[in-house]
XYZ file of N, CA and C in Angstrom:
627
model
N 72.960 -79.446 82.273
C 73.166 -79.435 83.724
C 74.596 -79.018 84.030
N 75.000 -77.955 84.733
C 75.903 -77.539 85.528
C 76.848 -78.874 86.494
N 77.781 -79.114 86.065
C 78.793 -80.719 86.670
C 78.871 -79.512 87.998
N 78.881 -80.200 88.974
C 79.029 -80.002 90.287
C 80.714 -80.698 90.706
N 81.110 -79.925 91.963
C 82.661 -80.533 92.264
C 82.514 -81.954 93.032
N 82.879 -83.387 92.694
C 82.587 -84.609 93.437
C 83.005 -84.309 94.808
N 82.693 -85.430 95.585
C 82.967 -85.076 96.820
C 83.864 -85.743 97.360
N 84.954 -86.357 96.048
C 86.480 -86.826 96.881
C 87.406 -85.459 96.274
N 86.893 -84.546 95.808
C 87.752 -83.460 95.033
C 88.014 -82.663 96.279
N 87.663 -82.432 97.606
C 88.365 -82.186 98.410
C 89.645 -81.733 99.513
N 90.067 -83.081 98.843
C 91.666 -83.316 99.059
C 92.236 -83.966 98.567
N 93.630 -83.487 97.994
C 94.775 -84.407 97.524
C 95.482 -85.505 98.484
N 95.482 -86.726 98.403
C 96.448 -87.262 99.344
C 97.427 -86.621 99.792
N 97.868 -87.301 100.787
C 98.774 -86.019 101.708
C 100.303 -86.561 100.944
N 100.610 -88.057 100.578
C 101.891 -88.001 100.540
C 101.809 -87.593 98.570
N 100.693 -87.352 97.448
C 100.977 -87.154 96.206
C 101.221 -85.349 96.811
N 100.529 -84.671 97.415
C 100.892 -83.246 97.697
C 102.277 -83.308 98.051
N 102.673 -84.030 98.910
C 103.799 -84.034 99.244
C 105.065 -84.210 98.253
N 104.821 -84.676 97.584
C 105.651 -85.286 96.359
C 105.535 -84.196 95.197
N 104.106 -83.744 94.730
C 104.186 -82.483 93.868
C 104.533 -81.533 94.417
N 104.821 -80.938 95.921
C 105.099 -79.730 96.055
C 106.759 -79.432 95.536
N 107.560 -80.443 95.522
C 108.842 -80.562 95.185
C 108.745 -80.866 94.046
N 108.071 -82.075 92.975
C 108.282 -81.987 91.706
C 107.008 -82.048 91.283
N 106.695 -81.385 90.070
C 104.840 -81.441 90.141
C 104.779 -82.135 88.563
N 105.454 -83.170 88.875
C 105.103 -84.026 86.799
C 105.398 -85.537 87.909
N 104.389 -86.320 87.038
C 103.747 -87.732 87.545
C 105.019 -88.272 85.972
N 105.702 -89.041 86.239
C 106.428 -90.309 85.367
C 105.747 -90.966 84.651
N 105.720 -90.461 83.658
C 104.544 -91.685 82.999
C 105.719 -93.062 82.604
N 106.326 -94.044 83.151
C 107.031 -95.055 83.130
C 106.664 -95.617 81.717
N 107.038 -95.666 80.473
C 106.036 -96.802 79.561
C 107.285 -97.917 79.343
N 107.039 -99.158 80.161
C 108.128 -100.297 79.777
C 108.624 -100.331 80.740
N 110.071 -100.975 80.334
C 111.226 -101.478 81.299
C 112.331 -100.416 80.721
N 112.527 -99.762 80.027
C 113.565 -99.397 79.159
C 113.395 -97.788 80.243
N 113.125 -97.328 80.789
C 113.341 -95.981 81.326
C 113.270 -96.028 82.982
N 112.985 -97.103 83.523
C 113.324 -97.130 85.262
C 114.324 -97.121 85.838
N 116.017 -97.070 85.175
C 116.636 -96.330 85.742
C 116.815 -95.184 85.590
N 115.928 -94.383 84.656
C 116.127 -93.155 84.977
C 115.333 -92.370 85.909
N 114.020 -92.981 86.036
C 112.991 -93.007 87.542
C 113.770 -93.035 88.291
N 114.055 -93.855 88.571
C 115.240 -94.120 89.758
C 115.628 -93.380 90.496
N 116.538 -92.452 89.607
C 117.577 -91.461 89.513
C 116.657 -90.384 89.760
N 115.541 -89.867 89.028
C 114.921 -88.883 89.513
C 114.716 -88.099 90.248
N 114.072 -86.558 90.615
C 113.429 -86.235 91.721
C 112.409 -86.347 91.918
N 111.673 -86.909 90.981
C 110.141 -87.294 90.623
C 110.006 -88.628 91.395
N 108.866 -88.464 92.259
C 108.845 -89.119 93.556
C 107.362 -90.207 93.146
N 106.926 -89.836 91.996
C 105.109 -90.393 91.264
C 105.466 -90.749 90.057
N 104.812 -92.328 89.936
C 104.740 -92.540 88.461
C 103.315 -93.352 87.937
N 103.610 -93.030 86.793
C 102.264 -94.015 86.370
C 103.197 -95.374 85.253
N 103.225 -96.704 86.135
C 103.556 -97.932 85.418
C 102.665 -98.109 84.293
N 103.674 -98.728 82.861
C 102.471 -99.065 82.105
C 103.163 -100.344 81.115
N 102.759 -100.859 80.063
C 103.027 -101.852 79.389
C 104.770 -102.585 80.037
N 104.455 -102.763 81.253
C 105.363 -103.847 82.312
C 104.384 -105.393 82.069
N 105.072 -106.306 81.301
C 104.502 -107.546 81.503
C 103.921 -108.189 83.335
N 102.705 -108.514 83.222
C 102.611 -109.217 84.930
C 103.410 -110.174 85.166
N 104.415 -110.488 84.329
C 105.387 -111.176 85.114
C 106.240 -110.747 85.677
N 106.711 -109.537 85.084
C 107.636 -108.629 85.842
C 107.255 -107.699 86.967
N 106.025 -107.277 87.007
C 105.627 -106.275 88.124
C 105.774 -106.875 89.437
N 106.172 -108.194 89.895
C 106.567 -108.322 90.968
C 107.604 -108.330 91.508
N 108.805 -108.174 90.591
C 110.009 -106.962 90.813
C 110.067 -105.582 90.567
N 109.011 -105.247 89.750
C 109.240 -103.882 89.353
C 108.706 -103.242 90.731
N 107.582 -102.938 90.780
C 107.025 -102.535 91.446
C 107.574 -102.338 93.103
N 108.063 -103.723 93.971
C 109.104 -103.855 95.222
C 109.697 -102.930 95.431
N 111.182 -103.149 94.071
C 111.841 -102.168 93.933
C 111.585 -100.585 93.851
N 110.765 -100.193 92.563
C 110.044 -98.911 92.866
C 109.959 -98.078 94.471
N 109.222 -99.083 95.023
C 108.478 -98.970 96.424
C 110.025 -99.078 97.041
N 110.946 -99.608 97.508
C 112.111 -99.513 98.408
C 113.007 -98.497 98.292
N 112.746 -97.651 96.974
C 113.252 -96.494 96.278
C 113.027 -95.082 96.622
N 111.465 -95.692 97.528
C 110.563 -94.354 97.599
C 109.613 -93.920 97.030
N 109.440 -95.045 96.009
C 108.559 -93.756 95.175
C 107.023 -94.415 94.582
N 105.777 -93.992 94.535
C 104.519 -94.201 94.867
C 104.164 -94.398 93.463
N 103.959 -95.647 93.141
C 103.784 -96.054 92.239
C 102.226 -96.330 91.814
N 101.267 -95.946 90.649
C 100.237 -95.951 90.060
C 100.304 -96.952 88.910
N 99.499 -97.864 89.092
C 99.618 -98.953 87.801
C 98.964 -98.707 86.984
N 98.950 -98.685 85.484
C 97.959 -98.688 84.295
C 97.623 -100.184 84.188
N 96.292 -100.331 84.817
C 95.486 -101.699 84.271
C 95.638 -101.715 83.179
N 94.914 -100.838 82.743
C 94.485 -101.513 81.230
C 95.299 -101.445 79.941
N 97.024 -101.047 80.670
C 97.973 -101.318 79.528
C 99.050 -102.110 80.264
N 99.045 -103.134 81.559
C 99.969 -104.068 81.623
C 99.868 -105.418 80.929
N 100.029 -105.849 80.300
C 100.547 -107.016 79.392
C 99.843 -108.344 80.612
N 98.934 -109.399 79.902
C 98.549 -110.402 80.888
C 98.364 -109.836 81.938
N 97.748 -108.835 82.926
C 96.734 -108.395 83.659
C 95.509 -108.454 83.734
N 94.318 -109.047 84.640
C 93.282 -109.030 84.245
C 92.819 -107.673 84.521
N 91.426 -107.985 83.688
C 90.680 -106.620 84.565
C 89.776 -106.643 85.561
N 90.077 -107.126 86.193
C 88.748 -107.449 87.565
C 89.933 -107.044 89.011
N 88.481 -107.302 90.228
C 89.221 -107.318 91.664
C 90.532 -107.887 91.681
N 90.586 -109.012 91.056
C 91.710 -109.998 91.346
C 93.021 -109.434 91.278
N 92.928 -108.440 90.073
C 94.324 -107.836 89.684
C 95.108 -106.640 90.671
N 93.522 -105.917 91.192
C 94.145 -105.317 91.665
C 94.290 -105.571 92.975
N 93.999 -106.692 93.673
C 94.316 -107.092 95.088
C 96.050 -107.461 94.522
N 95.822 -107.939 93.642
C 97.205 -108.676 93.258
C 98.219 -106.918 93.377
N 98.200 -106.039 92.658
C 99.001 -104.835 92.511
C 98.955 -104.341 93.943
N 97.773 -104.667 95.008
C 98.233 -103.988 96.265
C 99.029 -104.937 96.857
N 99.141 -106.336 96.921
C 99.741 -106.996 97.484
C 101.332 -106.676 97.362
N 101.549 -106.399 96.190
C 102.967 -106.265 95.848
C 103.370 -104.688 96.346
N 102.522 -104.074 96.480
C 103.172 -102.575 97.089
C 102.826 -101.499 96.080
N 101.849 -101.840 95.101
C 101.462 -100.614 94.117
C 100.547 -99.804 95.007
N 100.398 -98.071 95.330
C 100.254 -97.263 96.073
C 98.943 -97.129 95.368
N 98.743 -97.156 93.970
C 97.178 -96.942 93.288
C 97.327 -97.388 91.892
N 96.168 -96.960 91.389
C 95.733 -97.775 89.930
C 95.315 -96.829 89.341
N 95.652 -97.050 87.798
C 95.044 -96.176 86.883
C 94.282 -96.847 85.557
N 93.105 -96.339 85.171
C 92.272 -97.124 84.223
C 91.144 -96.313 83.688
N 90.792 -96.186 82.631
C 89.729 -95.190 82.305
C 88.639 -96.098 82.384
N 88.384 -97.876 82.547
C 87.065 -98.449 82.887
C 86.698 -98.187 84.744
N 85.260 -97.292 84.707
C 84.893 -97.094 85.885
C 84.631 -98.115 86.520
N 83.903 -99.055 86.174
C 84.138 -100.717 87.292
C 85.225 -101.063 87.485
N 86.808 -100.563 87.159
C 87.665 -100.868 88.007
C 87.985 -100.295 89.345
N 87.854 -98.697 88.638
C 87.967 -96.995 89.440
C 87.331 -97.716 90.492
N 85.747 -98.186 90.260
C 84.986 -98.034 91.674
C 85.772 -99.776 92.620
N 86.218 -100.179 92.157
C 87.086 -101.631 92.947
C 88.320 -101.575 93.498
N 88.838 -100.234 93.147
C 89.833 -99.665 93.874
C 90.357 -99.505 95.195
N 89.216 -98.199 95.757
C 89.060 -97.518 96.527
C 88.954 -98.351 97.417
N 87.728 -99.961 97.969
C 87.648 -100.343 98.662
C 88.843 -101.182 99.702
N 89.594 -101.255 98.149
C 91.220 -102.144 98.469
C 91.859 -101.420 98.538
N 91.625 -100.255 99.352
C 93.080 -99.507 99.963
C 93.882 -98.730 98.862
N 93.292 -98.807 97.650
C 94.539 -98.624 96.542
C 94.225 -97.002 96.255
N 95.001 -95.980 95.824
C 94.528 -94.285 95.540
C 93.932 -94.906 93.913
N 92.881 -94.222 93.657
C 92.320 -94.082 91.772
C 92.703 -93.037 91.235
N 92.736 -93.297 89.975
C 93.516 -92.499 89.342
C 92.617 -92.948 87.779
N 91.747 -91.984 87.658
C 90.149 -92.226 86.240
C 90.976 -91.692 85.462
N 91.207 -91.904 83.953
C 92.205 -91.724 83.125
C 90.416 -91.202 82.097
N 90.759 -90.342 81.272
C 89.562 -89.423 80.702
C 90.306 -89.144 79.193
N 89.497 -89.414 78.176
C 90.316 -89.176 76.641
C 88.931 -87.803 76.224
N 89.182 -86.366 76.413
C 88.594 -85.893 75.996
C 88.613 -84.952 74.275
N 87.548 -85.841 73.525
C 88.051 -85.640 71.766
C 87.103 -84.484 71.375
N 85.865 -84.260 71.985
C 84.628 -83.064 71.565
C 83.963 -82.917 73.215
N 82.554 -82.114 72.899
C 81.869 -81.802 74.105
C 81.128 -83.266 74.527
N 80.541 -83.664 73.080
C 79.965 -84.908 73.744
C 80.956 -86.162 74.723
N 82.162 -86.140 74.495
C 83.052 -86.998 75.469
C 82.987 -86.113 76.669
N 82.974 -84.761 76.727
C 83.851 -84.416 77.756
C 82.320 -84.732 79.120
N 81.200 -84.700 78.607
C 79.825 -84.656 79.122
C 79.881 -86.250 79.711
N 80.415 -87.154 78.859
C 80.116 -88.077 79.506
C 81.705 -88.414 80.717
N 82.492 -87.804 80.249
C 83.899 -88.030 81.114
C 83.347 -87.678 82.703
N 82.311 -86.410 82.604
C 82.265 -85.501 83.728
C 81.382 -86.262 84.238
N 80.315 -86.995 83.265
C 79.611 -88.143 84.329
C 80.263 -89.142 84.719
N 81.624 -90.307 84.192
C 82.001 -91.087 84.896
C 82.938 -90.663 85.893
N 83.306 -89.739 86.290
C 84.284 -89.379 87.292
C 83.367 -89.190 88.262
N 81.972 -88.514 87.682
C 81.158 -88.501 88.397
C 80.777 -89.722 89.912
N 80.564 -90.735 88.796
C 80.447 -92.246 89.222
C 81.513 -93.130 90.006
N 82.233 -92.536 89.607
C 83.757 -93.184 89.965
C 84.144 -93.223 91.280
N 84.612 -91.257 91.492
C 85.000 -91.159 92.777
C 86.209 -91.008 92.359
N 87.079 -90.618 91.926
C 88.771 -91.374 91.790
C 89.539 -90.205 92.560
N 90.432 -90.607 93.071
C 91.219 -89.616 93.985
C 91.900 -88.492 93.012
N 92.339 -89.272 91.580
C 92.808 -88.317 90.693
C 92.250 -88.252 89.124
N 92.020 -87.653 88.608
C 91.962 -87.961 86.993
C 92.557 -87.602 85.998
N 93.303 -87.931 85.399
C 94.087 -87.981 84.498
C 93.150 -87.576 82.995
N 93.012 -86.510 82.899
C 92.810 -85.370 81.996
C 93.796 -85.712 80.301
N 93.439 -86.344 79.302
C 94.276 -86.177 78.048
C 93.371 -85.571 77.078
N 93.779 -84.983 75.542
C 95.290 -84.516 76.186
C 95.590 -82.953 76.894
N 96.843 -82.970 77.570
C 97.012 -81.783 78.127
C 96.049 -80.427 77.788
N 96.186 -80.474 76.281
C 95.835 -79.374 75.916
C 94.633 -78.487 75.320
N 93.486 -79.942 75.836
C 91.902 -79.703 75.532
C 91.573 -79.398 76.984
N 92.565 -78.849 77.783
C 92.502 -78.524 79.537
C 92.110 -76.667 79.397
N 92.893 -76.074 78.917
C 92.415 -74.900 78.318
C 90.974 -74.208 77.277
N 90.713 -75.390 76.660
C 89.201 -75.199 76.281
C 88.185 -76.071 77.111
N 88.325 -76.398 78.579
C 87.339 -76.614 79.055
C 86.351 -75.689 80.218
N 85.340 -75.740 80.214
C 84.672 -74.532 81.168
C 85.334 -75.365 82.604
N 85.618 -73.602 83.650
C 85.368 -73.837 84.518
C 84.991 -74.680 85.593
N 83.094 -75.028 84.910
C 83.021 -76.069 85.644
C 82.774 -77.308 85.319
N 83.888 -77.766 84.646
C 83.761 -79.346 83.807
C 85.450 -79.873 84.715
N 86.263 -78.515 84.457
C 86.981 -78.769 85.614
C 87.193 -78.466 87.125
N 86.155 -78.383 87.540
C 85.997 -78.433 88.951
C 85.324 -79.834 88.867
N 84.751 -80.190 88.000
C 84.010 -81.780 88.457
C 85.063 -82.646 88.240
N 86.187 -82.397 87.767
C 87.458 -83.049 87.595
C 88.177 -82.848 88.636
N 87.979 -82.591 89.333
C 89.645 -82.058 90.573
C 89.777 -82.826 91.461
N 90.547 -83.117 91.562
C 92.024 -82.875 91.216
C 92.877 -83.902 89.993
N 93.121 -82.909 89.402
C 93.275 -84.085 88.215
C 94.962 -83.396 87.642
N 95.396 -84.520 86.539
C 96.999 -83.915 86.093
C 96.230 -84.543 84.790
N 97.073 -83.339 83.879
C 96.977 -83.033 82.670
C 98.142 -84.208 82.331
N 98.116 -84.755 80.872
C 98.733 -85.518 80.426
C 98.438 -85.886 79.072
N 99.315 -86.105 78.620
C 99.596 -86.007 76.072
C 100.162 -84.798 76.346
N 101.156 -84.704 75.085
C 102.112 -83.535 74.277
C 102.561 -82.315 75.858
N 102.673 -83.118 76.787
C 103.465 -82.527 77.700
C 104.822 -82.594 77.601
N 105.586 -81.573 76.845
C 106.664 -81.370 76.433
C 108.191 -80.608 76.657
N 107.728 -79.521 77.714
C 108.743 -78.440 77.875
C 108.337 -78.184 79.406
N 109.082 -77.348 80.153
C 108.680 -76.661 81.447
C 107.506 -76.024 81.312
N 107.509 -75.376 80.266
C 106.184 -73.959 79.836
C 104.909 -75.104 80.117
N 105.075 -76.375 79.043
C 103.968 -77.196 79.170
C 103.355 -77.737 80.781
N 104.372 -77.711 81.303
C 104.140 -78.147 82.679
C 103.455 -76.801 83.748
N 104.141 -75.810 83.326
C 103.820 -74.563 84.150
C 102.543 -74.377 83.603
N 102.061 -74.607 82.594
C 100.735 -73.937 81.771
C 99.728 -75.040 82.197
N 99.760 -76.162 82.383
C 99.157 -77.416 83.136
C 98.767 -76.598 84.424
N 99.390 -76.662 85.232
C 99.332 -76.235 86.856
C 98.663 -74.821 86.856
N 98.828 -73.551 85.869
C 97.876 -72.514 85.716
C 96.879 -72.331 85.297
N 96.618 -73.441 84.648
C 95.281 -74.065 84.723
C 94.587 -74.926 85.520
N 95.406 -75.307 86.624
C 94.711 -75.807 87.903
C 94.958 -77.194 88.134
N 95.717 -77.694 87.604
C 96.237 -78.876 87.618
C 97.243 -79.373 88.777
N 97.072 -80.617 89.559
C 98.321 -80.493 90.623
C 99.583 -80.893 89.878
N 99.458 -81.808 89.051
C 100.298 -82.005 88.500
C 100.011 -82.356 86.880
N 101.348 -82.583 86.434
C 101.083 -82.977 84.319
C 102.127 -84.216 84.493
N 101.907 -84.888 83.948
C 102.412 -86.322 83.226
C 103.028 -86.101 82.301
N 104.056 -86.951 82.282
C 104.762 -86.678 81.070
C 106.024 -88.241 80.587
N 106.218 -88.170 79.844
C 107.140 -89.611 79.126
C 108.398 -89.330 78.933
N 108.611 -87.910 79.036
C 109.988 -87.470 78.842
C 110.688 -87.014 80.197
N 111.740 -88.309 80.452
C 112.282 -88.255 81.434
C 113.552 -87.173 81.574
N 113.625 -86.354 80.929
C 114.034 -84.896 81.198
C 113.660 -83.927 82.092
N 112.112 -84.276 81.413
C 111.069 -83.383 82.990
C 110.537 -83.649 84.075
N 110.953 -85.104 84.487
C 111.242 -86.109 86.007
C 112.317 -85.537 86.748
N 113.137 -84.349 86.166
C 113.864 -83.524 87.206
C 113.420 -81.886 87.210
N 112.532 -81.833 86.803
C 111.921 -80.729 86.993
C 111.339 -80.345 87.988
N 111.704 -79.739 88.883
C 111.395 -79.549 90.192
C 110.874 -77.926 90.467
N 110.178 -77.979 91.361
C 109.149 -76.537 91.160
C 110.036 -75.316 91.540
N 110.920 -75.053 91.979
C 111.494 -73.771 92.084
C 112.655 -73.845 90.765
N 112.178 -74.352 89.895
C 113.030 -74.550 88.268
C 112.002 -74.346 87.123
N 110.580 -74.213 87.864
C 109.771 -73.786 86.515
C 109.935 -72.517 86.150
N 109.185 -72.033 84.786
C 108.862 -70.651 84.327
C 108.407 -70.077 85.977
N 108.563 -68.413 85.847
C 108.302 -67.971 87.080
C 107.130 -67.884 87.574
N 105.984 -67.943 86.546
C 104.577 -67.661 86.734
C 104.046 -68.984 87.511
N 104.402 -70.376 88.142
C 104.362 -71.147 88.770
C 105.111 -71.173 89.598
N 105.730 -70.641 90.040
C 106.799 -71.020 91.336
C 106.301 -70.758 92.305
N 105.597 -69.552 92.316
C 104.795 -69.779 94.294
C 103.727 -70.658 94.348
Protein backbone atom coordinates (compact mmCIF):
# COMPACT_ATOMS: atom_id res chain seq x y z
CA UNK A 1 0.00 0.00 0.00
CA UNK A 2 1.10 3.45 -1.09
CA UNK A 3 1.59 5.65 2.74
CA UNK A 4 -0.56 8.57 2.00
CA UNK A 5 0.49 12.32 3.48
CA UNK A 6 -1.31 12.43 7.32
CA UNK A 7 -3.46 15.07 7.77
CA UNK A 8 -1.48 17.14 10.45
CA UNK A 9 1.44 17.21 7.65
CA UNK A 10 -0.14 20.30 6.49
CA UNK A 11 1.44 22.76 8.50
CA UNK A 12 4.39 23.51 10.48
CA UNK A 13 3.64 25.46 13.64
CA UNK A 14 3.93 28.94 13.03
CA UNK A 15 6.42 29.81 15.86
CA UNK A 16 8.95 26.19 14.93
CA UNK A 17 8.77 27.89 11.12
CA UNK A 18 9.55 30.81 12.65
CA UNK A 19 12.51 29.71 14.48
CA UNK A 20 13.85 27.41 11.46
CA UNK A 21 13.62 30.08 9.01
CA UNK A 22 16.62 31.78 10.91
CA UNK A 23 18.28 28.63 12.23
CA UNK A 24 17.09 25.30 10.78
CA UNK A 25 18.96 22.59 13.44
CA UNK A 26 16.65 21.60 16.57
CA UNK A 27 19.40 21.34 19.88
CA UNK A 28 19.40 18.13 20.74
CA UNK A 29 20.25 19.29 24.67
CA UNK A 30 21.59 15.73 26.18
CA UNK A 31 22.09 16.67 30.12
CA UNK A 32 22.92 19.63 32.09
CA UNK A 33 26.48 19.98 30.84
CA UNK A 34 25.64 22.00 27.43
CA UNK A 35 22.67 24.66 28.39
CA UNK A 36 24.82 27.34 28.56
CA UNK A 37 25.73 26.99 25.40
CA UNK A 38 21.84 26.81 24.27
CA UNK A 39 21.62 29.72 25.91
CA UNK A 40 24.02 31.55 24.04
CA UNK A 41 22.78 30.24 20.81
CA UNK A 42 20.85 31.32 17.77
CA UNK A 43 19.08 28.16 17.88
CA UNK A 44 15.75 29.12 19.16
CA UNK A 45 14.44 24.76 19.39
CA UNK A 46 15.60 22.10 21.43
CA UNK A 47 14.97 18.68 22.20
CA UNK A 48 15.61 18.17 26.36
CA UNK A 49 16.86 14.84 27.24
CA UNK A 50 18.46 12.74 30.16
CA UNK A 51 17.62 16.08 32.64
CA UNK A 52 16.72 14.28 35.97
CA UNK A 53 12.68 15.24 36.91
CA UNK A 54 14.03 16.87 39.57
CA UNK A 55 15.68 19.33 37.75
CA UNK A 56 13.27 20.07 34.85
CA UNK A 57 11.51 22.42 36.98
CA UNK A 58 14.31 24.82 36.67
CA UNK A 59 15.49 23.77 33.55
CA UNK A 60 12.83 24.07 31.56
CA UNK A 61 11.39 27.97 33.29
CA UNK A 62 14.55 29.13 32.50
CA UNK A 63 14.79 27.73 28.90
CA UNK A 64 11.26 29.27 28.39
CA UNK A 65 12.30 33.03 29.88
CA UNK A 66 15.24 32.75 27.39
CA UNK A 67 12.97 32.31 24.53
CA UNK A 68 13.38 29.31 23.46
CA UNK A 69 10.69 26.34 22.74
CA UNK A 70 11.55 23.62 24.39
CA UNK A 71 10.60 19.70 23.35
CA UNK A 72 11.02 17.12 26.13
CA UNK A 73 12.33 13.51 25.52
CA UNK A 74 9.94 11.34 27.69
CA UNK A 75 11.37 8.49 27.33
CA UNK A 76 14.99 9.59 28.20
CA UNK A 77 14.30 11.97 31.33
CA UNK A 78 15.55 10.21 34.40
CA UNK A 79 12.36 9.40 37.02
CA UNK A 80 9.67 10.56 34.48
CA UNK A 81 6.73 8.60 34.08
CA UNK A 82 5.27 7.52 31.02
CA UNK A 83 1.69 8.29 31.16
CA UNK A 84 -0.75 11.61 31.03
CA UNK A 85 0.57 12.57 34.32
CA UNK A 86 4.02 13.46 33.05
CA UNK A 87 3.12 15.22 30.52
CA UNK A 88 0.49 17.52 32.16
CA UNK A 89 3.37 17.83 34.56
CA UNK A 90 6.02 19.13 31.42
CA UNK A 91 3.12 21.51 30.27
CA UNK A 92 2.63 22.88 33.54
CA UNK A 93 6.15 23.95 33.82
CA UNK A 94 6.30 25.62 30.30
CA UNK A 95 7.60 22.66 28.03
CA UNK A 96 6.20 23.87 24.41
CA UNK A 97 6.05 19.85 23.32
CA UNK A 98 7.15 16.31 23.81
CA UNK A 99 9.12 13.90 22.19
CA UNK A 100 8.80 9.96 22.39
CA UNK A 101 8.80 7.21 19.88
CA UNK A 102 5.80 5.31 22.21
CA UNK A 103 2.56 6.30 20.19
CA UNK A 104 0.24 6.20 23.40
CA UNK A 105 2.16 9.03 24.53
CA UNK A 106 2.29 10.94 20.86
CA UNK A 107 -1.55 10.42 20.93
CA UNK A 108 -1.79 12.12 24.93
CA UNK A 109 -0.07 14.95 23.80
CA UNK A 110 -1.92 16.74 21.44
CA UNK A 111 -5.01 16.88 23.66
CA UNK A 112 -2.82 18.79 26.42
CA UNK A 113 -1.94 21.57 24.38
CA UNK A 114 1.61 20.19 24.06
CA UNK A 115 3.29 20.20 19.94
CA UNK A 116 4.38 16.03 19.24
CA UNK A 117 7.23 15.32 18.15
CA UNK A 118 7.09 10.87 17.03
CA UNK A 119 10.75 10.05 17.24
CA UNK A 120 11.11 6.93 14.36
CA UNK A 121 14.47 4.51 14.48
CA UNK A 122 14.47 3.46 10.86
CA UNK A 123 17.05 0.06 10.61
CA UNK A 124 15.41 -1.91 7.17
CA UNK A 125 12.05 -1.66 5.08
CA UNK A 126 10.26 -3.72 7.52
CA UNK A 127 10.74 -0.78 10.35
CA UNK A 128 10.33 1.86 8.03
CA UNK A 129 6.55 0.15 7.06
CA UNK A 130 5.70 0.03 10.41
CA UNK A 131 7.23 3.72 11.39
CA UNK A 132 4.90 4.98 8.41
CA UNK A 133 2.04 3.21 10.16
CA UNK A 134 2.63 4.70 13.65
CA UNK A 135 2.96 8.25 12.59
CA UNK A 136 0.25 7.14 10.81
CA UNK A 137 -1.68 6.62 14.17
CA UNK A 138 -0.11 9.19 15.99
CA UNK A 139 -0.70 12.42 14.31
CA UNK A 140 2.54 14.16 15.63
CA UNK A 141 3.14 17.68 14.57
CA UNK A 142 6.79 16.56 13.89
CA UNK A 143 8.81 13.36 13.44
CA UNK A 144 11.99 12.94 14.15
CA UNK A 145 13.41 10.72 11.37
CA UNK A 146 16.94 8.67 12.69
CA UNK A 147 19.30 8.27 11.46
CA UNK A 148 19.80 11.30 9.27
CA UNK A 149 21.05 9.32 6.70
CA UNK A 150 18.51 6.38 5.90
CA UNK A 151 16.46 9.90 4.81
CA UNK A 152 18.07 9.58 1.35
CA UNK A 153 17.17 5.92 0.79
CA UNK A 154 13.66 6.46 1.51
CA UNK A 155 10.85 6.60 -1.31
CA UNK A 156 9.20 9.62 -1.89
CA UNK A 157 6.29 8.50 -0.47
CA UNK A 158 7.30 7.09 2.95
CA UNK A 159 8.43 10.64 3.25
CA UNK A 160 5.55 12.48 2.54
CA UNK A 161 3.73 10.23 5.19
CA UNK A 162 6.42 11.66 7.42
CA UNK A 163 6.13 15.45 7.00
CA UNK A 164 7.15 17.36 8.44
CA UNK A 165 9.78 15.79 10.06
CA UNK A 166 13.85 16.73 11.03
CA UNK A 167 16.38 14.37 10.30
CA UNK A 168 18.56 13.47 13.26
CA UNK A 169 22.01 10.78 14.12
CA UNK A 170 25.55 11.57 12.53
CA UNK A 171 24.39 15.13 11.84
CA UNK A 172 27.73 16.53 11.69
CA UNK A 173 28.87 19.46 9.43
CA UNK A 174 26.79 22.33 7.59
CA UNK A 175 26.79 19.97 4.34
CA UNK A 176 24.96 17.46 6.83
CA UNK A 177 22.46 19.97 7.67
CA UNK A 178 22.07 21.44 4.10
CA UNK A 179 21.70 17.78 2.70
CA UNK A 180 18.87 17.13 5.53
CA UNK A 181 16.72 20.16 4.32
CA UNK A 182 17.35 19.00 0.38
CA UNK A 183 15.88 16.30 1.16
CA UNK A 184 12.90 17.94 2.56
CA UNK A 185 13.45 18.21 5.94
CA UNK A 186 12.46 21.50 7.98
CA UNK A 187 14.93 21.00 10.07
CA UNK A 188 18.11 18.31 11.37
CA UNK A 189 19.00 17.81 14.99
CA UNK A 190 22.02 17.73 16.07
CA UNK A 191 24.32 17.38 19.63
CA UNK A 192 26.98 19.43 18.40
CA UNK A 193 26.62 22.71 19.72
CA UNK A 194 28.77 24.27 17.02
CA UNK A 195 25.84 23.88 14.66
CA UNK A 196 23.27 25.72 17.22
CA UNK A 197 24.86 28.78 15.45
CA UNK A 198 24.31 27.82 12.23
CA UNK A 199 22.03 30.01 10.84
CA UNK A 200 20.51 29.75 7.28
CA UNK A 201 22.14 32.45 5.27
CA UNK A 202 25.63 30.55 6.59
CA UNK A 203 24.75 27.24 4.98
CA UNK A 204 26.34 25.59 1.79
CA UNK A 205 24.69 27.69 -1.03
CA UNK A 206 22.42 25.02 -2.38
CA UNK A 207 20.07 25.76 0.83
CA UNK A 208 20.04 29.27 1.32
CA UNK A 209 16.92 30.31 -0.54
Amino acid sequence: MTPNARPSAARLDRRLSAAFAKVPVVASVVGAQHLKDFLTAPASVCILASVPVGKLPQVVPALGRAGKTVFVNVDSSPGLAQDRGALEFLKHMGAVGMVSTRLSLVEKGRPLGLLTMQKVFVTDRSNLNRSVDAVSRGLPDLVEIMPAPIVARMSPESLRAMTPHVAAGFVQSPEDVAAALDLGAVAAASSDPRLWHLTRDALPSSEKS
